[in-house]
């Protein structure tokens, strides 16, 4: 497959580039500096020239609090960006996969969120991502939309790499005790993204590792224990106490009815994935 990957220098983008490369694909990685997905002309020109079989959009403005103070930028990147790509993919007759977020839900449900649950975004970031889903599906009815959450992996400034490096330095850690999600290893997500390209059935997928949901605090404790760092001090904090500009869902655990229907095997348990991540 010729796979064009946007946001190729990000956490998921890098994992996707590596995974597709290992599978023997012709990988066309586009980091932000080489393609701005908010630039419609640049998107059209790039996709037309590259002639990919599939475009995997890993680009987004992921600064959840930053989005609160620049709604225009959030929507230009997270909503118009996927729309530009979807339209260009329709014209080029190639597949299109774009990543969305568990934050589209308000978190008031107590169980796992499925595709039957109504999104109700409560931050600018979440609203812009939901609009990105809607505009993609509207621009190209073969769009594959992948909601994920609590993504961890190598590189970047993701939550877990910060935990690991602070624990290694012997620093005290603070972790939110009252926010629950389903963790997702970037490498496992990348593998599923490519599988979805092979399956090529449009729709909204929820892609997370399996296992019970977990709070950030519990997740941090597991990570630190797997690192063998029993001396690490972890201070539980409440979401409210952090007083961040953007509201976050207290519960955003995901379950995928569509994958179950298609008999796609669930991703491995997040604890096994975390174990592997911590060891490498
Ligand atoms: N991380 C999570 O826990 C999580 C949870 C749910 C969903 N997601 C979704 O997963 C996807 C991948 O996120 P990630 O975790 O890999 O985030 P990330 O590490 O922040 O990667 C996003 C990449 O997009 C690039 N980018 C920003 N604006 C762009 C633009 N206008 N055009 C092209 N590229 C642009 C960024 O480059 P610069 O940094 O150079 O601007 C960055 O390399 C996103 O759709 C995100 O919403 C993430």
PDB file of N, CA and C in Angstrom, residues 1-3 5 14-27 53-54 56 187-199:
ATOM      1  N   UNK A   1       0.839  -1.203   0.000  1.00  0.00           N
ATOM      2  CA  UNK A   1       0.000   0.000   0.000  1.00  0.00           C
ATOM      3  C   UNK A   1       0.873   1.252   0.000  1.00  0.00           C
ATOM      4  N   UNK A   2       0.405   2.280  -0.692  1.00  0.00           N
ATOM      5  CA  UNK A   2       1.045   3.599  -0.558  1.00  0.00           C
ATOM      6  C   UNK A   2       0.263   4.346   0.516  1.00  0.00           C
ATOM      7  N   UNK A   3       0.907   4.624   1.630  1.00  0.00           N
ATOM      8  CA  UNK A   3       0.211   5.204   2.778  1.00  0.00           C
ATOM      9  C   UNK A   3       0.750   6.603   3.065  1.00  0.00           C
ATOM     10  N   UNK A   5       0.794   9.720   5.483  1.00  0.00           N
ATOM     11  CA  UNK A   5       0.471   9.967   6.902  1.00  0.00           C
ATOM     12  C   UNK A   5       0.709  11.437   7.234  1.00  0.00           C
ATOM     13  N   UNK A  14       4.017   9.030  14.346  1.00  0.00           N
ATOM     14  CA  UNK A  14       5.290   8.295  14.326  1.00  0.00           C
ATOM     15  C   UNK A  14       5.067   6.795  14.421  1.00  0.00           C
ATOM     16  N   UNK A  15       4.125   6.397  15.284  1.00  0.00           N
ATOM     17  CA  UNK A  15       3.838   4.957  15.438  1.00  0.00           C
ATOM     18  C   UNK A  15       3.277   4.403  14.128  1.00  0.00           C
ATOM     19  N   UNK A  16       2.454   5.188  13.446  1.00  0.00           N
ATOM     20  CA  UNK A  16       1.860   4.732  12.181  1.00  0.00           C
ATOM     21  C   UNK A  16       2.935   4.616  11.099  1.00  0.00           C
ATOM     22  N   UNK A  17       3.835   5.603  11.042  1.00  0.00           N
ATOM     23  CA  UNK A  17       4.927   5.558  10.053  1.00  0.00           C
ATOM     24  C   UNK A  17       5.760   4.299  10.271  1.00  0.00           C
ATOM     25  N   UNK A  18       6.099   4.042  11.534  1.00  0.00           N
ATOM     26  CA  UNK A  18       6.939   2.865  11.838  1.00  0.00           C
ATOM     27  C   UNK A  18       6.223   1.567  11.506  1.00  0.00           C
ATOM     28  N   UNK A  19       4.960   1.482  11.913  1.00  0.00           N
ATOM     29  CA  UNK A  19       4.226   0.224  11.699  1.00  0.00           C
ATOM     30  C   UNK A  19       4.056  -0.064  10.199  1.00  0.00           C
ATOM     31  N   UNK A  20       3.620   0.951   9.448  1.00  0.00           N
ATOM     32  CA  UNK A  20       3.398   0.731   8.013  1.00  0.00           C
ATOM     33  C   UNK A  20       4.722   0.399   7.318  1.00  0.00           C
ATOM     34  N   UNK A  21       5.792   1.037   7.770  1.00  0.00           N
ATOM     35  CA  UNK A  21       7.120   0.743   7.209  1.00  0.00           C
ATOM     36  C   UNK A  21       7.481  -0.724   7.442  1.00  0.00           C
ATOM     37  N   UNK A  22       7.219  -1.186   8.679  1.00  0.00           N
ATOM     38  CA  UNK A  22       7.523  -2.600   9.005  1.00  0.00           C
ATOM     39  C   UNK A  22       6.703  -3.558   8.155  1.00  0.00           C
ATOM     40  N   UNK A  23       5.488  -3.136   7.784  1.00  0.00           N
ATOM     41  CA  UNK A  23       4.622  -3.998   6.973  1.00  0.00           C
ATOM     42  C   UNK A  23       4.979  -3.957   5.485  1.00  0.00           C
ATOM     43  N   UNK A  24       5.980  -3.177   5.142  1.00  0.00           N
ATOM     44  CA  UNK A  24       6.445  -3.135   3.759  1.00  0.00           C
ATOM     45  C   UNK A  24       5.688  -2.156   2.875  1.00  0.00           C
ATOM     46  N   UNK A  25       4.947  -1.243   3.489  1.00  0.00           N
ATOM     47  CA  UNK A  25       4.226  -0.241   2.688  1.00  0.00           C
ATOM     48  C   UNK A  25       5.176   0.825   2.158  1.00  0.00           C
ATOM     49  N   UNK A  26       4.746   1.498   1.111  1.00  0.00           N
ATOM     50  CA  UNK A  26       5.448   2.711   0.693  1.00  0.00           C
ATOM     51  C   UNK A  26       4.858   3.823   1.562  1.00  0.00           C
ATOM     52  N   UNK A  27       5.664   4.313   2.502  1.00  0.00           N
ATOM     53  CA  UNK A  27       5.143   5.291   3.463  1.00  0.00           C
ATOM     54  C   UNK A  27       5.522   6.696   3.021  1.00  0.00           C
ATOM     55  N   UNK A  53      -2.774   5.135  -1.740  1.00  0.00           N
ATOM     56  CA  UNK A  53      -3.947   4.261  -1.657  1.00  0.00           C
ATOM     57  C   UNK A  53      -4.786   4.651  -0.453  1.00  0.00           C
ATOM     58  N   UNK A  54      -4.101   5.151   0.568  1.00  0.00           N
ATOM     59  CA  UNK A  54      -4.812   5.551   1.786  1.00  0.00           C
ATOM     60  C   UNK A  54      -4.104   6.735   2.432  1.00  0.00           C
ATOM     61  N   UNK A  56      -3.815   8.507   6.129  1.00  0.00           N
ATOM     62  CA  UNK A  56      -4.136   8.377   7.557  1.00  0.00           C
ATOM     63  C   UNK A  56      -3.832   9.722   8.211  1.00  0.00           C
ATOM     64  N   UNK A 187       1.254   2.177  19.483  1.00  0.00           N
ATOM     65  CA  UNK A 187       1.664   1.123  18.532  1.00  0.00           C
ATOM     66  C   UNK A 187       0.493   0.216  18.172  1.00  0.00           C
ATOM     67  N   UNK A 188      -0.357  -0.095  19.168  1.00  0.00           N
ATOM     68  CA  UNK A 188      -1.522  -0.954  18.913  1.00  0.00           C
ATOM     69  C   UNK A 188      -2.552  -0.208  18.066  1.00  0.00           C
ATOM     70  N   UNK A 189      -2.700   1.075  18.348  1.00  0.00           N
ATOM     71  CA  UNK A 189      -3.620   1.893  17.550  1.00  0.00           C
ATOM     72  C   UNK A 189      -3.147   1.934  16.092  1.00  0.00           C
ATOM     73  N   UNK A 190      -1.824   2.122  15.912  1.00  0.00           N
ATOM     74  CA  UNK A 190      -1.267   2.185  14.551  1.00  0.00           C
ATOM     75  C   UNK A 190      -1.551   0.899  13.786  1.00  0.00           C
ATOM     76  N   UNK A 191      -1.405  -0.230  14.479  1.00  0.00           N
ATOM     77  CA  UNK A 191      -1.646  -1.528  13.838  1.00  0.00           C
ATOM     78  C   UNK A 191      -3.116  -1.633  13.400  1.00  0.00           C
ATOM     79  N   UNK A 192      -4.014  -1.190  14.282  1.00  0.00           N
ATOM     80  CA  UNK A 192      -5.440  -1.269  13.946  1.00  0.00           C
ATOM     81  C   UNK A 192      -5.797  -0.299  12.802  1.00  0.00           C
ATOM     82  N   UNK A 193      -5.143   0.869  12.777  1.00  0.00           N
ATOM     83  CA  UNK A 193      -5.415   1.833  11.698  1.00  0.00           C
ATOM     84  C   UNK A 193      -5.133   1.188  10.344  1.00  0.00           C
ATOM     85  N   UNK A 194      -4.006   0.465  10.294  1.00  0.00           N
ATOM     86  CA  UNK A 194      -3.654  -0.180   9.025  1.00  0.00           C
ATOM     87  C   UNK A 194      -4.624  -1.313   8.695  1.00  0.00           C
ATOM     88  N   UNK A 195      -5.043  -2.054   9.719  1.00  0.00           N
ATOM     89  CA  UNK A 195      -6.032  -3.124   9.493  1.00  0.00           C
ATOM     90  C   UNK A 195      -7.329  -2.525   8.949  1.00  0.00           C
ATOM     91  N   UNK A 196      -7.697  -1.378   9.493  1.00  0.00           N
ATOM     92  CA  UNK A 196      -8.945  -0.737   9.024  1.00  0.00           C
ATOM     93  C   UNK A 196      -8.813  -0.306   7.567  1.00  0.00           C
ATOM     94  N   UNK A 197      -7.592   0.059   7.167  1.00  0.00           N
ATOM     95  CA  UNK A 197      -7.370   0.401   5.757  1.00  0.00           C
ATOM     96  C   UNK A 197      -7.585  -0.832   4.887  1.00  0.00           C
ATOM     97  N   UNK A 198      -7.175  -1.987   5.385  1.00  0.00           N
ATOM     98  CA  UNK A 198      -7.365  -3.234   4.624  1.00  0.00           C
ATOM     99  C   UNK A 198      -8.840  -3.608   4.560  1.00  0.00           C
ATOM    100  N   UNK A 199      -9.525  -3.463   5.683  1.00  0.00           N
ATOM    101  CA  UNK A 199     -10.954  -3.816   5.744  1.00  0.00           C
ATOM    102  C   UNK A 199     -11.771  -2.829   4.894  1.00  0.00           C
TER     103      UNK A 199
END
